[in-house]
Amino acid sequence: MKLKLFLAPLVALAIAGAWLGNQRHTISSLVEQSRILQQAIASRKTGELAEVSPSSATKPEKDKEPLDWKKIAATFGEMRRGSGMGDMRSQIKFQQRVMAMSKEELISALDEIAALDLPKESREQLEQMLIMPLGKKDPEYVLTHYTARLEDDQSFLSWSLTNALHEWAEKDPASASAWFDRQIAAGKFDSKSLDGKSRTRLRFEGNLINTLISSDAEAAGRRLAALPEDQRREALQQSPQALKEEDQAAFAKLVRGQLSEKEQTRALAEKASSMVDDAGFVKVTEFLDRIKATPAERTACVEGAAESQLGRFSYQKKVTRSDIDTMREWVSAQAPASISTVTGKALANATGNGNKMEFSEAAELAVEYNTATGNDDVLATFLDGYSARQNQEQARVLAEKITDSKRRAEILKKLE
């Protein structure tokens, strides 16, 4: 059983937290909690989580006890509000039990939840945590059974249904595409927003297009071409599925053929940023080589990936000089012309988020790196960040070190 199955409901929960709280810190905290829970589950699977491993997994009489859905809803409601992970053992056991349920058991549980007197958000959250695994067992059932919910653009369930379409398209792309087209024709994805966009449809299109790249790249291209040009990059951005290595060249070809030049580099940079992981930039480097990135594409991808890496660090821990130097070494090898601006942005971002570097620490490094480069790019980019406006007095002193009088005046004006 793949660990991503355990993680998926919690990632969706993090997304739900963003909808409800509309706070960047909340979603980042929940995504990090999801990562911690995934590691705990992995440890349990390999016997490393000794406290909860040996006997608790073999208690069939306890596993058969009815689940208290109202209690579970309250627990995950606390997580959604950023109140912490709660009892990790309980979270692990719950995830394991849900993933062990058969299709029939999941459907029965969903019927039980539907009959409960719960707030809309709590009910949808529970539904989502069951529909995610059900969508892997029988995606066609999920999509046909919950068709009426497609029109609720703000529903938590929309994300689970999107994932079900991906699962169906992997098994039977023709049937999945035909079902989706019927729903579009029936008006299920008509836009209700003033800008004419249906975010739900774009999520579904993005998932389907990214899945079709593997089985029918021409069909993926036709779907993307059918969308308004200003919505194509957004559609490609929607899929949470990792792009397979063997599909990366086809993805780049699709992007270059269907998007404007500006949107091309942005789309590829977004994809590269999503490939940054605990191993650093290895997957990004391989991606750039596979797609034969142009100099402009490589620069955009490197800048995006570097920012993504430091952003991840700043939510997990305090960014250190070693982190910055490692990033600079990679950027220098991949896009040396970008090293100064990337360093400036990285230092500016490192002073934000939860585990922030003090402004004075970042400023000291900015001056040192700026001196080493022999130009004003590191310092000017650093002082152009939000943190400088939060520390105006210190920032104005630093700005005096910028040798280019015009650029110095521009920075000082922003700091007024």
Coordinates of C-alpha atoms in Angstrom, one line a residue:
M1 CA 0.0 0.0 0.0
K2 CA 1.6 3.3 -1.1
L3 CA 2.2 5.9 1.6
K4 CA 0.7 8.6 -0.7
L5 CA -2.6 7.0 0.0
F6 CA -2.2 7.9 3.7
L7 CA -1.0 11.4 3.0
A8 CA -3.6 12.4 0.4
P9 CA -6.5 13.0 2.9
L10 CA -4.3 15.1 5.1
V11 CA -3.0 17.2 2.2
A12 CA -6.6 17.8 1.2
L13 CA -7.3 18.7 4.8
A14 CA -4.6 21.3 4.6
I15 CA -6.2 22.8 1.5
A16 CA -9.5 22.9 3.4
G17 CA -7.7 24.7 6.2
A18 CA -6.6 27.4 3.8
W19 CA -10.2 27.9 2.6
L20 CA -11.5 28.2 6.1
G21 CA -8.8 30.3 7.7
N22 CA -7.5 32.0 4.6
Q23 CA -4.1 32.2 6.3
R24 CA -0.8 31.1 4.7
H25 CA 0.6 30.0 8.1
T26 CA -2.4 27.7 8.7
I27 CA -2.0 25.7 5.4
S28 CA 1.8 25.6 5.8
S29 CA 1.5 24.3 9.3
L30 CA -1.0 21.6 8.3
V31 CA 1.0 20.5 5.3
E32 CA 4.0 20.1 7.6
Q33 CA 1.8 18.2 10.1
S34 CA 0.9 15.9 7.2
R35 CA 4.5 15.3 6.5
I36 CA 5.2 14.4 10.1
L37 CA 2.2 12.0 10.2
Q38 CA 3.4 10.4 7.0
Q39 CA 6.8 9.7 8.5
A40 CA 5.1 8.3 11.6
I41 CA 3.1 5.9 9.4
A42 CA 6.2 4.9 7.5
S43 CA 8.0 4.2 10.8
R44 CA 5.1 2.1 12.0
K45 CA 5.1 0.1 8.7
T46 CA 8.8 -0.6 9.2
G47 CA 8.6 -1.4 12.9
E48 CA 10.5 1.7 14.0
L49 CA 7.6 3.2 16.0
A50 CA 8.1 0.7 18.8
E51 CA 5.6 2.2 21.2
V52 CA 2.6 1.6 18.9
S53 CA 3.8 -1.2 16.6
P54 CA 3.7 -4.8 17.6
S55 CA 0.4 -5.6 19.3
S56 CA -1.9 -2.7 18.4
A57 CA -2.0 -3.7 14.7
T58 CA -3.5 -7.1 15.6
K59 CA -6.5 -6.3 17.7
P60 CA -9.4 -7.3 15.5
E61 CA -12.0 -7.0 18.2
K62 CA -11.1 -3.3 18.7
D63 CA -10.9 -2.7 15.0
K64 CA -14.4 -3.8 14.6
E65 CA -15.7 -1.3 17.1
P66 CA -18.0 1.3 15.4
L67 CA -16.2 4.5 14.6
D68 CA -17.5 7.6 16.4
W69 CA -17.8 10.0 13.5
K70 CA -18.8 13.0 15.6
K71 CA -15.7 12.5 17.8
I72 CA -13.5 12.1 14.7
A73 CA -15.0 15.3 13.2
A74 CA -14.2 17.2 16.3
T75 CA -10.6 16.0 16.3
F76 CA -9.9 16.9 12.7
G77 CA -11.7 20.2 13.3
E78 CA -9.0 21.1 15.8
M79 CA -6.4 20.2 13.2
R80 CA -8.1 22.4 10.6
R81 CA -8.0 25.3 13.0
G82 CA -4.3 24.8 13.5
S83 CA -4.6 23.3 17.1
G84 CA -1.9 20.7 16.5
M85 CA -1.8 17.0 15.6
G86 CA -3.6 15.8 18.7
D87 CA -3.0 12.1 19.5
M88 CA -0.7 10.9 16.7
R89 CA -1.3 7.2 17.6
S90 CA -5.1 7.8 17.1
Q91 CA -4.4 9.6 13.8
I92 CA -2.3 6.7 12.5
K93 CA -4.8 4.1 13.6
F94 CA -7.6 6.0 12.0
Q95 CA -5.8 6.3 8.7
Q96 CA -4.8 2.6 8.7
R97 CA -8.4 1.6 9.4
V98 CA -9.8 3.8 6.7
M99 CA -7.3 2.4 4.1
A100 CA -8.2 -1.1 5.1
M101 CA -11.9 -0.6 4.5
S102 CA -13.5 -2.3 1.5
K103 CA -15.5 -0.4 -1.1
E104 CA -18.7 -1.6 0.6
E105 CA -17.5 -0.5 4.0
L106 CA -16.5 2.9 2.8
I107 CA -19.9 3.5 1.1
S108 CA -21.7 2.3 4.3
A109 CA -19.6 4.8 6.3
L110 CA -20.5 7.6 4.0
D111 CA -24.2 6.8 4.3
E112 CA -23.8 6.9 8.1
I113 CA -22.1 10.3 8.0
A114 CA -24.7 11.7 5.7
A115 CA -27.4 10.9 8.3
L116 CA -25.5 12.7 11.1
D117 CA -26.4 16.2 12.3
L118 CA -23.0 17.8 11.6
P119 CA -22.0 21.3 10.3
K120 CA -21.4 21.4 6.6
E121 CA -17.6 21.8 6.9
S122 CA -17.3 18.8 9.3
R123 CA -19.4 16.6 7.2
E124 CA -17.5 17.4 4.0
Q125 CA -14.2 16.9 5.7
L126 CA -15.2 13.4 6.9
E127 CA -16.6 12.6 3.5
Q128 CA -13.4 13.7 1.8
M129 CA -11.3 11.4 4.0
L130 CA -13.4 8.4 2.9
I131 CA -14.0 9.4 -0.7
M132 CA -10.2 9.7 -1.3
P133 CA -9.6 6.0 -0.7
L134 CA -12.9 5.0 -2.3
G135 CA -11.9 7.0 -5.4
K136 CA -8.9 4.7 -5.7
K137 CA -10.9 1.6 -5.4
D138 CA -13.8 2.7 -7.7
P139 CA -13.4 6.2 -9.1
E140 CA -16.3 5.8 -11.5
Y141 CA -18.7 5.1 -8.6
V142 CA -17.4 8.2 -6.8
L143 CA -17.8 10.5 -9.8
T144 CA -21.2 9.2 -10.8
H145 CA -22.6 9.1 -7.3
Y146 CA -21.5 12.6 -6.4
T147 CA -22.1 14.3 -9.8
A148 CA -24.5 16.7 -8.2
R149 CA -21.8 18.1 -6.0
L150 CA -19.7 19.2 -8.9
E151 CA -21.4 22.5 -9.1
D152 CA -20.3 23.5 -5.6
D153 CA -17.1 25.3 -6.4
Q154 CA -16.3 25.9 -2.7
S155 CA -16.9 22.3 -1.6
F156 CA -14.1 20.4 0.0
L157 CA -15.3 17.4 -1.9
S158 CA -14.3 19.0 -5.2
W159 CA -10.7 18.0 -4.5
S160 CA -11.6 14.4 -3.9
L161 CA -13.7 14.2 -7.0
T162 CA -10.8 15.7 -9.0
N163 CA -8.5 13.0 -7.7
A164 CA -11.1 10.3 -8.6
L165 CA -11.1 11.6 -12.2
H166 CA -7.3 11.2 -12.3
E167 CA -7.6 7.6 -11.0
W168 CA -10.3 6.8 -13.6
A169 CA -8.3 8.3 -16.4
E170 CA -5.3 6.2 -15.5
K171 CA -7.4 3.1 -15.8
D172 CA -9.7 4.0 -18.7
P173 CA -8.8 7.4 -20.2
A174 CA -11.5 7.3 -22.9
S175 CA -14.4 6.6 -20.5
A176 CA -13.1 9.2 -18.0
S177 CA -12.8 11.8 -20.8
A178 CA -16.3 11.0 -22.1
W179 CA -17.8 11.3 -18.7
F180 CA -16.1 14.7 -18.1
D181 CA -17.3 16.0 -21.5
R182 CA -20.9 15.0 -20.7
Q183 CA -20.8 17.0 -17.5
I184 CA -19.4 20.0 -19.2
A185 CA -22.1 19.8 -21.8
A186 CA -24.7 19.5 -19.1
G187 CA -23.5 22.7 -17.5
K188 CA -22.0 21.2 -14.4
F189 CA -18.8 23.2 -14.8
D190 CA -20.3 26.5 -15.9
S191 CA -18.6 29.5 -14.4
K192 CA -20.3 31.5 -11.6
S193 CA -17.5 34.0 -11.2
L194 CA -17.2 37.5 -12.8
D195 CA -14.0 36.6 -14.6
G196 CA -15.7 33.8 -16.5
K197 CA -13.5 31.1 -15.0
S198 CA -14.6 27.9 -13.4
R199 CA -11.9 26.9 -11.0
T200 CA -13.5 23.5 -10.5
R201 CA -13.4 22.8 -14.3
L202 CA -9.8 24.0 -14.4
R203 CA -8.9 21.6 -11.6
F204 CA -10.5 18.7 -13.5
E205 CA -9.0 19.7 -16.8
G206 CA -5.6 20.0 -15.3
N207 CA -5.8 16.5 -13.7
L208 CA -7.1 15.0 -16.9
I209 CA -4.6 16.7 -19.1
N210 CA -1.7 15.7 -16.9
T211 CA -2.9 12.1 -16.8
L212 CA -3.5 11.9 -20.6
I213 CA 0.1 13.0 -21.3
S214 CA 1.1 9.4 -20.4
S215 CA -1.4 7.6 -22.5
D216 CA -2.4 10.1 -25.3
A217 CA -0.4 13.2 -25.6
E218 CA -2.3 14.4 -28.6
A219 CA -5.6 14.2 -26.7
A220 CA -4.0 16.1 -23.9
G221 CA -3.0 18.8 -26.4
R222 CA -6.5 19.0 -27.8
R223 CA -8.0 19.5 -24.4
L224 CA -5.6 22.2 -23.5
A225 CA -6.1 24.0 -26.9
A226 CA -9.9 24.0 -26.3
L227 CA -9.4 26.2 -23.2
P228 CA -9.1 30.0 -23.5
E229 CA -5.4 30.9 -23.8
D230 CA -5.4 32.8 -20.5
Q231 CA -6.6 29.8 -18.6
R232 CA -4.2 27.1 -20.0
R233 CA -1.3 27.7 -17.6
E234 CA -3.7 27.7 -14.7
A235 CA -5.1 24.4 -15.7
L236 CA -1.7 22.8 -16.0
Q237 CA -0.9 24.1 -12.6
Q238 CA -3.8 22.3 -10.9
S239 CA -2.7 18.7 -10.9
P240 CA -1.3 17.6 -7.5
Q241 CA 0.1 14.5 -9.1
A242 CA 3.8 14.3 -9.6
L243 CA 4.8 14.4 -13.3
K244 CA 6.4 11.1 -14.3
E245 CA 10.0 11.3 -15.5
E246 CA 9.0 9.7 -18.8
D247 CA 6.3 12.3 -19.3
Q248 CA 8.4 15.4 -18.6
A249 CA 9.6 16.0 -22.2
A250 CA 6.0 15.6 -23.5
F251 CA 4.8 18.1 -20.8
A252 CA 7.4 20.6 -21.9
K253 CA 6.4 20.1 -25.6
L254 CA 2.7 20.7 -24.6
V255 CA 3.6 23.9 -22.7
R256 CA 5.8 25.3 -25.5
G257 CA 3.1 24.5 -28.1
Q258 CA 0.1 25.9 -26.3
L259 CA 1.2 28.8 -24.1
S260 CA 2.6 32.2 -24.8
E261 CA 6.4 32.6 -24.3
K262 CA 5.9 34.4 -21.0
E263 CA 3.5 31.8 -19.7
Q264 CA 5.7 28.9 -20.9
T265 CA 8.6 29.9 -18.7
R266 CA 6.2 30.4 -15.8
A267 CA 4.5 27.0 -16.2
L268 CA 7.8 25.2 -16.4
A269 CA 9.2 27.1 -13.4
E270 CA 6.1 26.1 -11.4
K271 CA 6.6 22.5 -12.3
A272 CA 10.3 22.6 -11.4
S273 CA 9.4 24.2 -8.0
S274 CA 7.1 21.3 -7.2
M275 CA 10.0 18.9 -7.7
V276 CA 12.1 20.2 -4.8
D277 CA 12.2 17.7 -2.0
D278 CA 14.2 16.5 1.0
A279 CA 17.0 15.5 -1.5
G280 CA 17.3 19.1 -2.6
F281 CA 17.5 20.0 -6.3
V282 CA 18.3 16.6 -7.8
K283 CA 15.0 16.1 -9.5
V284 CA 14.9 19.7 -10.8
T285 CA 18.4 19.3 -12.4
E286 CA 17.2 16.1 -14.1
F287 CA 14.0 17.8 -15.3
L288 CA 15.9 20.6 -16.9
D289 CA 18.1 18.1 -18.7
R290 CA 15.2 16.0 -19.9
I291 CA 13.2 18.9 -21.3
K292 CA 16.4 20.5 -22.8
A293 CA 15.6 23.8 -21.2
T294 CA 16.4 27.0 -23.0
P295 CA 18.6 29.5 -21.1
A296 CA 15.4 31.6 -20.3
E297 CA 13.5 28.5 -19.1
R298 CA 16.5 27.3 -17.1
T299 CA 16.8 30.6 -15.3
A300 CA 13.1 30.8 -14.5
C301 CA 13.1 27.2 -13.2
V302 CA 16.2 27.6 -11.1
E303 CA 14.9 30.8 -9.5
G304 CA 11.6 29.2 -8.8
A305 CA 13.1 26.0 -7.4
A306 CA 15.6 28.0 -5.2
E307 CA 12.7 30.1 -3.7
S308 CA 10.7 26.9 -3.1
Q309 CA 13.5 25.2 -1.3
L310 CA 14.2 28.1 1.1
G311 CA 10.5 28.5 1.6
R312 CA 10.2 24.9 2.7
F313 CA 13.1 25.3 5.1
S314 CA 11.7 28.5 6.6
Y315 CA 8.5 26.7 7.6
Q316 CA 10.4 23.7 9.0
K317 CA 13.3 25.4 10.7
K318 CA 15.4 28.5 10.8
V319 CA 17.3 29.0 7.5
T320 CA 21.0 28.9 8.1
R321 CA 24.0 30.2 6.2
S322 CA 24.8 26.6 5.2
D323 CA 21.3 26.4 3.5
I324 CA 22.0 29.6 1.6
D325 CA 25.4 28.4 0.5
T326 CA 24.1 25.1 -0.7
M327 CA 21.4 26.8 -2.7
R328 CA 24.0 29.3 -4.1
E329 CA 26.3 26.5 -5.2
W330 CA 23.4 24.8 -7.1
V331 CA 22.3 28.1 -8.7
S332 CA 25.8 28.9 -9.7
A333 CA 26.1 25.6 -11.6
Q334 CA 22.7 25.9 -13.3
A335 CA 22.1 29.6 -13.9
P336 CA 25.1 31.6 -12.7
A337 CA 23.7 34.9 -13.9
S338 CA 20.8 34.6 -11.4
I339 CA 22.9 33.9 -8.3
S340 CA 22.8 37.5 -7.0
T341 CA 19.0 38.1 -7.3
V342 CA 18.2 34.6 -6.1
T343 CA 20.4 35.1 -3.0
G344 CA 18.7 38.5 -2.3
K345 CA 15.2 37.0 -2.6
A346 CA 16.2 34.0 -0.5
L347 CA 17.5 36.2 2.4
A348 CA 14.4 38.4 2.2
N349 CA 12.2 35.3 2.4
A350 CA 14.2 33.8 5.2
T351 CA 13.2 36.6 7.5
G352 CA 9.5 35.7 7.2
N353 CA 7.3 32.7 8.1
G354 CA 7.4 30.9 11.4
N355 CA 11.1 30.0 11.9
K356 CA 12.5 33.2 10.7
M357 CA 16.1 34.4 10.5
E358 CA 16.5 37.7 12.3
F359 CA 16.6 40.7 9.9
S360 CA 20.1 41.7 11.2
E361 CA 21.4 38.2 10.5
A362 CA 20.1 38.3 6.9
A363 CA 21.3 41.8 6.4
E364 CA 24.8 40.9 7.5
L365 CA 24.9 38.0 5.0
A366 CA 23.4 40.2 2.2
V367 CA 26.2 42.7 2.7
E368 CA 28.8 39.9 2.6
Y369 CA 27.5 38.2 -0.5
N370 CA 26.9 41.6 -2.2
T371 CA 30.6 42.5 -1.6
A372 CA 31.7 39.2 -3.0
T373 CA 29.7 39.7 -6.3
G374 CA 31.0 43.2 -6.9
N375 CA 27.6 44.5 -7.8
D376 CA 24.5 45.8 -6.0
D377 CA 22.1 43.0 -7.0
V378 CA 22.1 40.9 -3.8
L379 CA 21.6 43.9 -1.5
A380 CA 19.1 45.7 -3.8
T381 CA 17.0 42.6 -4.2
F382 CA 17.1 41.9 -0.4
L383 CA 16.0 45.5 0.4
D384 CA 13.2 45.2 -2.2
G385 CA 11.6 42.5 -0.1
Y386 CA 8.7 42.9 2.4
S387 CA 11.0 42.4 5.4
A388 CA 12.9 45.6 4.6
R389 CA 9.7 47.6 4.8
Q390 CA 9.1 46.0 8.3
N391 CA 12.6 47.1 9.4
Q392 CA 12.8 50.5 7.7
E393 CA 15.4 52.1 9.9
Q394 CA 18.0 49.3 9.5
A395 CA 17.1 48.9 5.8
R396 CA 17.7 52.6 5.0
V397 CA 21.2 52.3 6.6
L398 CA 21.9 49.3 4.4
A399 CA 20.6 51.1 1.3
E400 CA 23.4 53.6 1.6
K401 CA 25.8 50.8 0.7
I402 CA 24.3 50.5 -2.8
T403 CA 26.8 52.1 -5.1
D404 CA 24.5 52.8 -8.0
S405 CA 22.9 56.2 -7.1
K406 CA 19.8 55.7 -9.2
R407 CA 19.1 52.3 -7.8
R408 CA 19.9 53.5 -4.2
A409 CA 17.4 56.3 -4.6
E410 CA 14.7 53.9 -5.9
I411 CA 15.2 51.7 -2.8
L412 CA 15.2 54.6 -0.4
K413 CA 11.9 55.9 -1.9
K414 CA 10.3 52.5 -1.3
L415 CA 11.5 52.6 2.3
E416 CA 9.9 56.0 3.1

